[in-house]
CSV table of C-alpha atoms in Angstrom, one decimal:
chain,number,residue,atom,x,y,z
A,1,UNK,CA,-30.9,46.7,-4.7
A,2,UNK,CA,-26.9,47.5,-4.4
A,3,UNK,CA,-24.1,45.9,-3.5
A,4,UNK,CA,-24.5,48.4,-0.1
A,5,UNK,CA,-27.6,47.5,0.7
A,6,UNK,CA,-28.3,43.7,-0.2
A,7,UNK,CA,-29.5,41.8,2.9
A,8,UNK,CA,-32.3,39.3,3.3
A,9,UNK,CA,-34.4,38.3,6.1
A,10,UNK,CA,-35.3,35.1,6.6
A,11,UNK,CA,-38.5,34.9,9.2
A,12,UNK,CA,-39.0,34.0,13.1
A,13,UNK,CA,-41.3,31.8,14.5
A,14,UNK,CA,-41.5,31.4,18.5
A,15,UNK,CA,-37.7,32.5,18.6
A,16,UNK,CA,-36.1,29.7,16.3
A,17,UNK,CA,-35.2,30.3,12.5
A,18,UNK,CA,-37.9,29.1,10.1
A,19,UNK,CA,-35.0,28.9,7.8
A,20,UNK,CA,-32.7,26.4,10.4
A,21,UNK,CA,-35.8,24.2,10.5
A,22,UNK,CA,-35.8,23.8,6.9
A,23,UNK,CA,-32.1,22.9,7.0
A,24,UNK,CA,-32.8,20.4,10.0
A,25,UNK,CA,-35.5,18.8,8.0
A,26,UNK,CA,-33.6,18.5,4.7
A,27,UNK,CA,-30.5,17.7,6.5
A,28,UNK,CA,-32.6,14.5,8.0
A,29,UNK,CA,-33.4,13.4,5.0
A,30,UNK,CA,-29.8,13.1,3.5
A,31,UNK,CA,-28.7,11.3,6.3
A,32,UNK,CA,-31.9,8.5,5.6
A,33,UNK,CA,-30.7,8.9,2.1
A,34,UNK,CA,-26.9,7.9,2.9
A,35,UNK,CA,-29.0,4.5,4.8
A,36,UNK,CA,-27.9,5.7,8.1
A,37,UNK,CA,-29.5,5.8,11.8
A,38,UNK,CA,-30.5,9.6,12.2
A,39,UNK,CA,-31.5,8.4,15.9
A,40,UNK,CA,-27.9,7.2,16.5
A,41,UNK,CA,-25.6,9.0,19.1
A,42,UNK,CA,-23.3,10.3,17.0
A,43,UNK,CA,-25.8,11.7,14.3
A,44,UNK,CA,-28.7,12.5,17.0
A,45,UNK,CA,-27.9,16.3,16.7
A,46,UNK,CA,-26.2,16.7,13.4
A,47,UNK,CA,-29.0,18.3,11.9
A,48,UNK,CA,-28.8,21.1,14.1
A,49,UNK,CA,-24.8,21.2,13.8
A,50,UNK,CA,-25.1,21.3,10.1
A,51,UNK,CA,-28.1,24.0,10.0
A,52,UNK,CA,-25.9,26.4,12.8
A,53,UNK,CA,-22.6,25.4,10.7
A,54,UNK,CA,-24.6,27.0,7.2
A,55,UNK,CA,-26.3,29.9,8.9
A,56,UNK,CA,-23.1,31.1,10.4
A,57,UNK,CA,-20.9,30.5,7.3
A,58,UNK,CA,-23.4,32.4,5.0
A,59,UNK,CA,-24.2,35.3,7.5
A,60,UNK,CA,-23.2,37.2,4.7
A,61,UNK,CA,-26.7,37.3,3.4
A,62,UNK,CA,-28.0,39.1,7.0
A,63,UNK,CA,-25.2,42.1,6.6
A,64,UNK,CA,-24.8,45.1,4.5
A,65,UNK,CA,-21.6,47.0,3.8
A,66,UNK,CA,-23.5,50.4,4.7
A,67,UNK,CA,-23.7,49.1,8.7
A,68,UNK,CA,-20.3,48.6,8.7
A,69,UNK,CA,-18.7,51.6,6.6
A,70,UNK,CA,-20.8,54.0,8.1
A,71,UNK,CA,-18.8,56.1,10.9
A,72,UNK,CA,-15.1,54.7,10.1
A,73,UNK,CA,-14.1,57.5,7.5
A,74,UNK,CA,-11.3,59.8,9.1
A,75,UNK,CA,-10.4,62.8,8.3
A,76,UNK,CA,-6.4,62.4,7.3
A,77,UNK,CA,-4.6,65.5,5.2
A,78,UNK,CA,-2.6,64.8,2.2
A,79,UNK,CA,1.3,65.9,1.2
A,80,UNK,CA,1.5,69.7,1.8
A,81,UNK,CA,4.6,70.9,-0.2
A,82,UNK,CA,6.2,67.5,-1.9
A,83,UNK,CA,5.3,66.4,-5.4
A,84,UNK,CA,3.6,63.0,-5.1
A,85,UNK,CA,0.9,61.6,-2.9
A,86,UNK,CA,0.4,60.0,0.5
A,87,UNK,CA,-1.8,60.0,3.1
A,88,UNK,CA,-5.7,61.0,2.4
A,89,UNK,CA,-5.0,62.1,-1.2
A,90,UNK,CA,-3.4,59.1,-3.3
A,91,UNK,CA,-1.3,57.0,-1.0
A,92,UNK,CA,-1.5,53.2,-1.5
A,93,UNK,CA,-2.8,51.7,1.2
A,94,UNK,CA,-2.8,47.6,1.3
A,95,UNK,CA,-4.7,45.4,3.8
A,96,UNK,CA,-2.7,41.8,2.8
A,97,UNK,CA,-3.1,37.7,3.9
A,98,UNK,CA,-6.6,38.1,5.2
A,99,UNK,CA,-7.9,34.4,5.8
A,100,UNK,CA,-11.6,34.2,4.8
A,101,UNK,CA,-13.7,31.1,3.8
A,102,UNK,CA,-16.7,31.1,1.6
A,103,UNK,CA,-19.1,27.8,0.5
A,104,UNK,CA,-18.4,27.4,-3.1
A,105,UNK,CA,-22.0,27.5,-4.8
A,106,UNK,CA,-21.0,24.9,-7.2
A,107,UNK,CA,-20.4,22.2,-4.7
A,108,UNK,CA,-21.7,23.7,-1.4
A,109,UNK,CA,-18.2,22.9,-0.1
A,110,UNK,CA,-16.0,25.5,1.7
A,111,UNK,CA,-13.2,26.7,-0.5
A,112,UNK,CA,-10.2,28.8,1.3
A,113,UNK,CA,-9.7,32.3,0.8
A,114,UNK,CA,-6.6,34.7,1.2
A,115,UNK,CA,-7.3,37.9,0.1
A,116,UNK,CA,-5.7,41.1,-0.3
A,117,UNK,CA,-7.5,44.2,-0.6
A,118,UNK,CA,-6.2,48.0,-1.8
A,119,UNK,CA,-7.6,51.5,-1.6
A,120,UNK,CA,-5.9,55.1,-2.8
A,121,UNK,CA,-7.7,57.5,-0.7
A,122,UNK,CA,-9.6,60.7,-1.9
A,123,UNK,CA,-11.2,63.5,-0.6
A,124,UNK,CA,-8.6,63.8,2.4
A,125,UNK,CA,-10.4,61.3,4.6
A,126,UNK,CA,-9.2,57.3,5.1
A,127,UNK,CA,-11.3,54.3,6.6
A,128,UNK,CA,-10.4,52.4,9.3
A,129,UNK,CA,-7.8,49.3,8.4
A,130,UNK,CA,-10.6,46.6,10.0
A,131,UNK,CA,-13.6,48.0,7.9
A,132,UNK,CA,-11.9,46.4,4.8
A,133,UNK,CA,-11.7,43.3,6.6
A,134,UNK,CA,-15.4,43.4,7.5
A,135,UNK,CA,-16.5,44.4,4.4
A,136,UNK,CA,-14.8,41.3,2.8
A,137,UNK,CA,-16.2,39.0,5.2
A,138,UNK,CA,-19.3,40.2,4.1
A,139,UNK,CA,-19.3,38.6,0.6
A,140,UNK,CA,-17.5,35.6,2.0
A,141,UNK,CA,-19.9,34.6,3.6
A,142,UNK,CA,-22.4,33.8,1.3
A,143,UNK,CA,-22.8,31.5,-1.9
A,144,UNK,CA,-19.2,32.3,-3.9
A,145,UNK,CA,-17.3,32.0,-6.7
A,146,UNK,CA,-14.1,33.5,-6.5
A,147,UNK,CA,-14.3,36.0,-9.4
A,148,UNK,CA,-17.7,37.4,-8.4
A,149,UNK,CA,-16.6,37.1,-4.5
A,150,UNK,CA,-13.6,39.6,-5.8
A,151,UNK,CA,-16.0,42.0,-8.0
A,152,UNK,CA,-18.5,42.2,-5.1
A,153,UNK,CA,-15.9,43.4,-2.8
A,154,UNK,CA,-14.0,45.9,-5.1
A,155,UNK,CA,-17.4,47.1,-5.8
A,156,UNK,CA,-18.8,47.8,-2.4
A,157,UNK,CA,-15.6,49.4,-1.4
A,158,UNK,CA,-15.7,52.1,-4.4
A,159,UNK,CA,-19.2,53.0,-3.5
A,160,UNK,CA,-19.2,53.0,0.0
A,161,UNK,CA,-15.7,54.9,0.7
A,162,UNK,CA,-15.7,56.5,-2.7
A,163,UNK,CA,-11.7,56.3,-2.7
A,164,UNK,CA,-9.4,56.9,-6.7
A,165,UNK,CA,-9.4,53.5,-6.8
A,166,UNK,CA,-10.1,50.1,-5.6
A,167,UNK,CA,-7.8,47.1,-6.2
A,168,UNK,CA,-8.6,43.1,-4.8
A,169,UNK,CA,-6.6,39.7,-5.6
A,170,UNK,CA,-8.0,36.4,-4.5
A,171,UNK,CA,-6.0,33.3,-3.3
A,172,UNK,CA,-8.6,30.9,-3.3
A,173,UNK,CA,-7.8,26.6,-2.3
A,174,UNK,CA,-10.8,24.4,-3.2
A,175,UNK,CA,-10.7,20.6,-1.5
A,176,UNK,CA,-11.0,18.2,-4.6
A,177,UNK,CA,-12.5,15.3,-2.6
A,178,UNK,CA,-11.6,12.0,-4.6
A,179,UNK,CA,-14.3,9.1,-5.0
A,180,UNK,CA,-13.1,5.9,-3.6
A,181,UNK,CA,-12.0,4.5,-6.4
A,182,UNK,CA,-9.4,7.0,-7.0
A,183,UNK,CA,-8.1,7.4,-3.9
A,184,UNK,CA,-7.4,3.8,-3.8
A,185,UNK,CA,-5.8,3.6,-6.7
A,186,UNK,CA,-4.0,7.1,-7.8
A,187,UNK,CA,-1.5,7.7,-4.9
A,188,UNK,CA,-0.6,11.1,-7.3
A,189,UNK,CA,-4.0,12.4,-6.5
A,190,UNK,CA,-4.3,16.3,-5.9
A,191,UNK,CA,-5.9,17.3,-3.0
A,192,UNK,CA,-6.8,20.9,-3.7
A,193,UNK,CA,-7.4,23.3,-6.4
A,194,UNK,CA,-5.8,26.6,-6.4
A,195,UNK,CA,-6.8,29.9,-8.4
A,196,UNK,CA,-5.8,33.6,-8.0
A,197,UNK,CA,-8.0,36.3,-9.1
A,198,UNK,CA,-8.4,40.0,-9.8
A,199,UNK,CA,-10.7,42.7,-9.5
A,200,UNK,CA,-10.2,46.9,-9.8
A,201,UNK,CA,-12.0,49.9,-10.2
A,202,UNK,CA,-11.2,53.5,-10.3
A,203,UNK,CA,-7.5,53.5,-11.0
A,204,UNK,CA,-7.7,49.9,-11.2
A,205,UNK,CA,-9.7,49.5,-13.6
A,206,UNK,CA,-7.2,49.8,-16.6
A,207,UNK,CA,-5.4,46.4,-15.4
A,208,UNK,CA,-2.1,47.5,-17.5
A,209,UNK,CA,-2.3,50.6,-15.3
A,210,UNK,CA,1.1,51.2,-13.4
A,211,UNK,CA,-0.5,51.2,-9.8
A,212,UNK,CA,-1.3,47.5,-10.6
A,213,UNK,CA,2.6,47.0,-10.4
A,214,UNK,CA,3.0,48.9,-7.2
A,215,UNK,CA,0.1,46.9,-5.5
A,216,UNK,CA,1.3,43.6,-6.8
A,217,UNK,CA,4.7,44.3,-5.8
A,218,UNK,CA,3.8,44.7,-2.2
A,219,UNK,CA,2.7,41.1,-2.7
A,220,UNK,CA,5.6,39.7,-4.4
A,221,UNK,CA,6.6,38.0,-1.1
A,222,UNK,CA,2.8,36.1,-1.3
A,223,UNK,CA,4.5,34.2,-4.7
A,224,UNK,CA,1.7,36.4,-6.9
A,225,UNK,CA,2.2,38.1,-9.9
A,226,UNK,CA,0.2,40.0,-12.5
A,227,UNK,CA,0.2,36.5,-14.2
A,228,UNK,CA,-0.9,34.6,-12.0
A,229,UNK,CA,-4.5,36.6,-11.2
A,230,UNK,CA,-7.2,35.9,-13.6
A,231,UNK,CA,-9.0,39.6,-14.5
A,232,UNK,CA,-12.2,39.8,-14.5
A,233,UNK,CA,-14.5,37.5,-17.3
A,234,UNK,CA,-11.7,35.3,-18.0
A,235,UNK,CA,-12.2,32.5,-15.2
A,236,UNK,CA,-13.2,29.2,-16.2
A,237,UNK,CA,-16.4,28.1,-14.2
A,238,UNK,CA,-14.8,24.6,-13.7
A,239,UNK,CA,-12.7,25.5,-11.4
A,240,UNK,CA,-14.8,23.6,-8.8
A,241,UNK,CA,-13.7,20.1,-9.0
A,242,UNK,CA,-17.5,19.0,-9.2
A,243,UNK,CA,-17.3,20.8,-12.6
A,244,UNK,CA,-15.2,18.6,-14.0
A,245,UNK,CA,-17.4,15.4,-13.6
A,246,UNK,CA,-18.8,14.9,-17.2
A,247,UNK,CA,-21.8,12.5,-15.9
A,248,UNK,CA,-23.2,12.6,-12.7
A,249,UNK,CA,-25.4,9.6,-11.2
A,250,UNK,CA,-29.2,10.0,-11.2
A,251,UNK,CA,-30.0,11.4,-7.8
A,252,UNK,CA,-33.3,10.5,-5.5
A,253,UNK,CA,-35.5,13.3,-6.2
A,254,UNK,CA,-36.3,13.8,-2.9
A,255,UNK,CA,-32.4,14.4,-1.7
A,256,UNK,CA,-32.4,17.0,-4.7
A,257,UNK,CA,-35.4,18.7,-3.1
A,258,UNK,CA,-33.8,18.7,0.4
A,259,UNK,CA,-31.0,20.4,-1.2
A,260,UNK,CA,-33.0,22.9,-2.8
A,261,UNK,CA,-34.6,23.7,0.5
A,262,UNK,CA,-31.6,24.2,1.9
A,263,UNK,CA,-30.7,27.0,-0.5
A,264,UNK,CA,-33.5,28.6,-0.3
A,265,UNK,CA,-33.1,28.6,3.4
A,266,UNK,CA,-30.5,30.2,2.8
A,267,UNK,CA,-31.5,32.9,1.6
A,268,UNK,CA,-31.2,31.9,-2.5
A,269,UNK,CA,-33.0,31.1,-5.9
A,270,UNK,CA,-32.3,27.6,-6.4
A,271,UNK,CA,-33.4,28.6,-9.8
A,272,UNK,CA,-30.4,30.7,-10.3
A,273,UNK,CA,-28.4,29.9,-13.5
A,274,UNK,CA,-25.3,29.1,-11.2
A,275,UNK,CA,-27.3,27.1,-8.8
A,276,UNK,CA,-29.6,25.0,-10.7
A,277,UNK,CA,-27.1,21.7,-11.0
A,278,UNK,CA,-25.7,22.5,-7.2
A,279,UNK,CA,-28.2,20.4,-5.7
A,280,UNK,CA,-27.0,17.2,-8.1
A,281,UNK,CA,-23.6,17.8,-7.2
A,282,UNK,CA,-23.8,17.7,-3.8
A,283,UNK,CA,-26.0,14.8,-3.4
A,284,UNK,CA,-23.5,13.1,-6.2
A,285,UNK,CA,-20.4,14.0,-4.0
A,286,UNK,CA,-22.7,12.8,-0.5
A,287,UNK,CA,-23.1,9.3,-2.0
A,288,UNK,CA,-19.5,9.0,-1.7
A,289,UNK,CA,-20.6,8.1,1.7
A,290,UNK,CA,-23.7,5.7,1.5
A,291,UNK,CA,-24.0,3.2,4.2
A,292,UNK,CA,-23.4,0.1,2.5
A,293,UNK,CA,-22.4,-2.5,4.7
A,294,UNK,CA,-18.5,-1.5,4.2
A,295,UNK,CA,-17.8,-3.4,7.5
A,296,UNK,CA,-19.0,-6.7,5.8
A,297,UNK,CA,-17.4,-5.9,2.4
A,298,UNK,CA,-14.0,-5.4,4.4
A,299,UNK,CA,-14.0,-8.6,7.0
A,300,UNK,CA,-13.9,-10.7,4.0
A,301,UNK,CA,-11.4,-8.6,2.3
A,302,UNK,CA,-9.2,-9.2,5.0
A,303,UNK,CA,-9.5,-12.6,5.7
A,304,UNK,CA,-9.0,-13.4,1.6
A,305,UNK,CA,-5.9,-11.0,1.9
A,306,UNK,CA,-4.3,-13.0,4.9
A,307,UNK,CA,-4.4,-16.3,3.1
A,308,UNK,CA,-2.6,-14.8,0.4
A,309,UNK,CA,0.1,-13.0,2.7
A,310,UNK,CA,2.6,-14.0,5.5
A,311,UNK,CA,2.5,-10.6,7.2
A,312,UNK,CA,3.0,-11.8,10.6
A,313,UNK,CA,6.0,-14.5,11.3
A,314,UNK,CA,7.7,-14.7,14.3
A,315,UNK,CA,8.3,-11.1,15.4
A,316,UNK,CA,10.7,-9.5,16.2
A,317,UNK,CA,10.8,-7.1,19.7
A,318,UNK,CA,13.9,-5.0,18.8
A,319,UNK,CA,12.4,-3.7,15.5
A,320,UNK,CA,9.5,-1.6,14.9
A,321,UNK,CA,8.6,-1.8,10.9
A,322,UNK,CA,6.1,1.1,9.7
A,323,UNK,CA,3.6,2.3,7.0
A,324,UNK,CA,3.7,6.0,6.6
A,325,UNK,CA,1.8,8.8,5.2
A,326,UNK,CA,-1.4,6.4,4.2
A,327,UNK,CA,-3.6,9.4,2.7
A,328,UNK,CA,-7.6,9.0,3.5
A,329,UNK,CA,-10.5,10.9,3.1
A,330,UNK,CA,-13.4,11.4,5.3
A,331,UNK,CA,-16.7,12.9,6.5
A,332,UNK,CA,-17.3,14.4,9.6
A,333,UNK,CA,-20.7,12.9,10.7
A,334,UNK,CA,-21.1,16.0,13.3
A,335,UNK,CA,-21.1,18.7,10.7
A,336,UNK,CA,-21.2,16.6,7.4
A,337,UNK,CA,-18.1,18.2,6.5
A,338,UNK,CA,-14.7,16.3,4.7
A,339,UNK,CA,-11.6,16.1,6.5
A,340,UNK,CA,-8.5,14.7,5.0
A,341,UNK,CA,-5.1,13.5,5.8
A,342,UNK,CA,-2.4,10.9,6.8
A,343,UNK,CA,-2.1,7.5,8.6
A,344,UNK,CA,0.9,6.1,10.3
A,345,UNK,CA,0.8,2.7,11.2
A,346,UNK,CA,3.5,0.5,13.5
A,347,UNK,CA,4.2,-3.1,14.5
A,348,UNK,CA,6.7,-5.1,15.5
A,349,UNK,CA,8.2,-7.7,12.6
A,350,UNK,CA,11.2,-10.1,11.7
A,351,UNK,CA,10.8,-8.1,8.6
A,352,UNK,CA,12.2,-4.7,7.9
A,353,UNK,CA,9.7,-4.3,4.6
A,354,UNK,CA,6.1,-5.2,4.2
A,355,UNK,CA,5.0,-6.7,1.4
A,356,UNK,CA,3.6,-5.0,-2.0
A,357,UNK,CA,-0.2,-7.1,-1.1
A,358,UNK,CA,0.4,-6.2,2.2
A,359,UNK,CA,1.1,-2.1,1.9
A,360,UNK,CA,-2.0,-2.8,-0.6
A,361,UNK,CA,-4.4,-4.0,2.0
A,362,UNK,CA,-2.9,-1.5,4.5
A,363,UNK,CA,-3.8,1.2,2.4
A,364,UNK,CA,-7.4,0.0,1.9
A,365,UNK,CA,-8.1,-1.0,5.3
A,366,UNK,CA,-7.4,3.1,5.9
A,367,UNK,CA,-9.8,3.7,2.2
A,368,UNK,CA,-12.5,1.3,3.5
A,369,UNK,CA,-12.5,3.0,7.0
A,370,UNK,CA,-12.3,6.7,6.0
A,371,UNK,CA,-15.4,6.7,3.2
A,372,UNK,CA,-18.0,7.1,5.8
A,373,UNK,CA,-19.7,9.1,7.8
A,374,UNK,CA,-17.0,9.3,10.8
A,375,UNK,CA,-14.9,10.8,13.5
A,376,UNK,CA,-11.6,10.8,13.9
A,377,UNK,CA,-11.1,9.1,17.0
A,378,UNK,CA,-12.8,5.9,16.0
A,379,UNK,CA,-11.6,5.9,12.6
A,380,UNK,CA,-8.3,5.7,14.6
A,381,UNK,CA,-9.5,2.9,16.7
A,382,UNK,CA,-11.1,1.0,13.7
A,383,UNK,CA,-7.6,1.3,11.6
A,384,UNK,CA,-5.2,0.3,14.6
A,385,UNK,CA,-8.0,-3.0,15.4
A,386,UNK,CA,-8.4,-4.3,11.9
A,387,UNK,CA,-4.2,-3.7,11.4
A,388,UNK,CA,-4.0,-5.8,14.5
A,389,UNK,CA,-5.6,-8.9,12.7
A,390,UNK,CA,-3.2,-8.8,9.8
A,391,UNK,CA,0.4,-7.6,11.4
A,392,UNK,CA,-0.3,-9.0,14.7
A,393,UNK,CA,-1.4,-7.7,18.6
A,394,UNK,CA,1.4,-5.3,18.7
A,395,UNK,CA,0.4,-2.4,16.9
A,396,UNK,CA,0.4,1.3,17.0
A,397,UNK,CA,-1.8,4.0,14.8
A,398,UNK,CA,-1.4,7.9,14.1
A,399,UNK,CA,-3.9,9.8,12.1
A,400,UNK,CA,-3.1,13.3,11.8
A,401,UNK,CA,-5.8,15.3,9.6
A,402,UNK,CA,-7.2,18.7,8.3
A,403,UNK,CA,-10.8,19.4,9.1
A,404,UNK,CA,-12.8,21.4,7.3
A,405,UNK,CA,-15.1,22.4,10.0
A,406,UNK,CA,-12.6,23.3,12.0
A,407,UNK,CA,-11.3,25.9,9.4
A,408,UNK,CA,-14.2,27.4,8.0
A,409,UNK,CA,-16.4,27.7,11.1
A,410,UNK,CA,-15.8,28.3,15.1
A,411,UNK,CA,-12.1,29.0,16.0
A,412,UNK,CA,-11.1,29.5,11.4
A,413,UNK,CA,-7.5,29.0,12.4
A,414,UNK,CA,-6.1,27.9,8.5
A,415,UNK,CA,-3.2,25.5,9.5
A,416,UNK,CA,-4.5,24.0,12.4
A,417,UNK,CA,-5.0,20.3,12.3
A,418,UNK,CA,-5.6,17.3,14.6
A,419,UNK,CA,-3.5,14.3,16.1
A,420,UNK,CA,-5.5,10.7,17.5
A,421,UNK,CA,-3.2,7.7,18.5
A,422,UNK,CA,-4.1,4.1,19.1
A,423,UNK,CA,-1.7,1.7,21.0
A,424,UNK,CA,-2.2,-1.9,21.1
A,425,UNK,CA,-0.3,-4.8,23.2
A,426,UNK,CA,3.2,-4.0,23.6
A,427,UNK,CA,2.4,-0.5,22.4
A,428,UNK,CA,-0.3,-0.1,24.9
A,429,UNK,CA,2.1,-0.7,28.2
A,430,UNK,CA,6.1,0.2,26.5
A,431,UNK,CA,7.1,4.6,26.4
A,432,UNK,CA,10.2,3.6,24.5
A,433,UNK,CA,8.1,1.6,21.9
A,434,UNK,CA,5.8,4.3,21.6
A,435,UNK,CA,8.2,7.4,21.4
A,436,UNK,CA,10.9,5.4,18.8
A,437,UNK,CA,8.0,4.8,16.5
A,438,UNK,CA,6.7,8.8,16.9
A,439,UNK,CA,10.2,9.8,15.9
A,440,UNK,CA,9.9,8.3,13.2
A,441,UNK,CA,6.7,10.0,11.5
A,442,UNK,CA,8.1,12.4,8.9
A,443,UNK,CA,7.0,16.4,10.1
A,444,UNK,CA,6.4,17.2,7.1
A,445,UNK,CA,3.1,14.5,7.5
């Protein structure tokens, strides 16, 4: 079966998905895996979240490029009496920054996508500007790896339009999700991966070929050059952070099984060479998140950390002191999804500079919070309470973050992020307070 034609059907009973009831079931069993409540408010209908959030991000599988090609060639002449080419016999024609996501099938993680895709027309006849968008969403949505995600593309476009040539370069971002230790303790941890990739055919194929220069040069403004793009059979597989784990913990055999289901829910051989360690890694990167009594763990954290500290002497109403840019990591417990970012924290002191132990216990106070299965509103909450113990009742909390789910499913707007604020005593009743210590967050954050 070609690249034009590959779709799978996954089968109906009484008008629900056989395939999304696999995913709820093996989804239920993760969460009983991570010790958690799967009859608690909050996780109640996350299987069903999770199994909609998969199906729709790996649609991919349910498409062909034939459906979509099929009726958007148009007739368009070429030059008639100049020496060169344009038009529907040779001209260039670039489709650039298209924003797709894709689930790495490494990881099962979403990885970001900007792609930019070329054609030179043949035959007198050019395909609508959209199609090439379509056609790339195809193969995004599915299972991915960059370089085969840019192959499959290139390669459906050749056949399907049958154009000189076919050229596709991949900007692809991959979240490298920390484990707690390191996010404690390395402040100079990277929070993506980034790789570029290449694909041609036609008059592509050659990769020294002078058209590469004049399509890469229409994207010298995206920072890319012929450099920077890996060609085809040169990437290095571990370009998925999960790669790069030389041991992974023994996993329950049962939350590898739910795994496995899920893939082939989806539509795939867990028995694939590419997909046989996917279900250890996820369930290795889930555990990140285990239920383990972190609220017990952290009250006597705290109360150790105050004897040790003087965080709170007489304060001090006309300063507001402030710990900024407090990285976390986190799981959404609605779509079982990471979301990432900052927290700001303010109080009112007689002391313009917290203490080294303090800033410390700050900072793991946010760690402690954020490696769980949460929301952002009550990690907020949570944060701006357990601050309020050690700095004192007068406390304000900003936690601006990037959500996954928000990116790679429903509204896909790359850039978007969210804003949660907590105000406490003086905070809570005091504009001025509040607005002097929002001026002061960096917007860069």
């Amino acid at each position: 079966m070609g690249v034009l034609d590959e779709c799978y059907n996954v089968g109906i009973e009484n008008g629900v998905s056989v395939g999304s009831v696999a995913i709820e079931d093996a989804v239920r069993v993760l969460l009983l895996g991570l010790g958690e409540d799967i009859n608690r408010e909050g996780l109640r209908k996350t299987p069903l979240r999770v199994a909609k959030a998969l199906r729709d991000g790996t649609r991919g599988y349910h498409q062909n490029v034939k459906d979509i090609v099929s009726g958007a060639l148009f007739p368009e002449s070429g030059l008639e009496s100049c020496v060169g080419s344009a038009g529907g016999a040779g001209g260039l024609v670039i489709v650039r920054d298209l924003d797709l996501f894709s689930y790495c099938e490494s990881c099962l993680l979403p990885f970001q996508v900007k792609c930019h895709v070329g054609y030179i027309p043949s035959g007198q006849r050019v395909v609508g500007l959209s199609k090439l968008s379509r056609v790339a969403e195809v193969f995004a949505k599915r299972l991915q790896d960059p370089q085969r995600l840019a192959n499959e593309i290139c390669a459906a476009l050749q056949h399907s339009i049958r154009p000189t040539g076919v050229a596709v370069v991949l900007q692809c971002s991959h979240i490298h999700f920390p484990n707690f230790q390191t996010a404690l303790f390395d402040p100079n941890h990277q929070g993506c991966v980034k790789l570029s990739v290449m694909s041609g055919s036609g008059a592509f194929d050659d990769e020294k070929a002078s058209i590469w220069t004049d399509f890469l040069g229409l994207l010298r403004f995206r920072g890319l050059t012929a450099e920077d793009a890996h060609s085809r059979g040169s990437l290095d597989k571990s370009w998925c952070p999960s790669r790069t784990i030389c041991k992974m913990a023994a996993s329950d055999p049962s939350l590898l099984a739910a795994v496995s289901s899920i893939l082939y829910a989806l539509g795939e051989d867990p028995l694939r060479e590419d997909l046989v360690d996917t279900p250890a890694r996820f369930v290795n990167w889930l555990m990140n998140f285990k239920n383990s009594n972190v609220d017990m763990k952290l009250n006597g954290f705290v109360r150790g950390s105050k004897r040790e500290t003087s965080l709170t002497p007489p304060r001090d109403f006309s300063h507001i002191c402030s710990e900024l840019n407090l990285p976390f990591w986190s799981q959404c417990e609605h779509h079982l999804l990471p979301f990432h970012g900052v927290v700001h924290i303010g109080y009112y002191s007689s002391s313009r500079v917290i203490s080294n132990v303090g800033k410390s216990l700050l900072q793991s106070v946010v760690q402690f919070y954020g490696f769980k299965l949460q929301v952002q509103e009550r990690l907020t909450r949570q944060v701006a309470e357990v601050a309020s113990s050690i700095l004192g009742e007068d406390v304000i909390v900003v936690v601006e973050a990037s959500h996954t789910c928000m990116i790679s499913r429903g509204i896909e707007k790359l850039g978007s992020s969210t804003a949660t604020i907590a105000v406490l005593g003086r905070f809570s009743t005091d504009p001025t307070a509040r607005a002097k210590f929002l001026q002061i967050i960096p917007s860069s954050a």
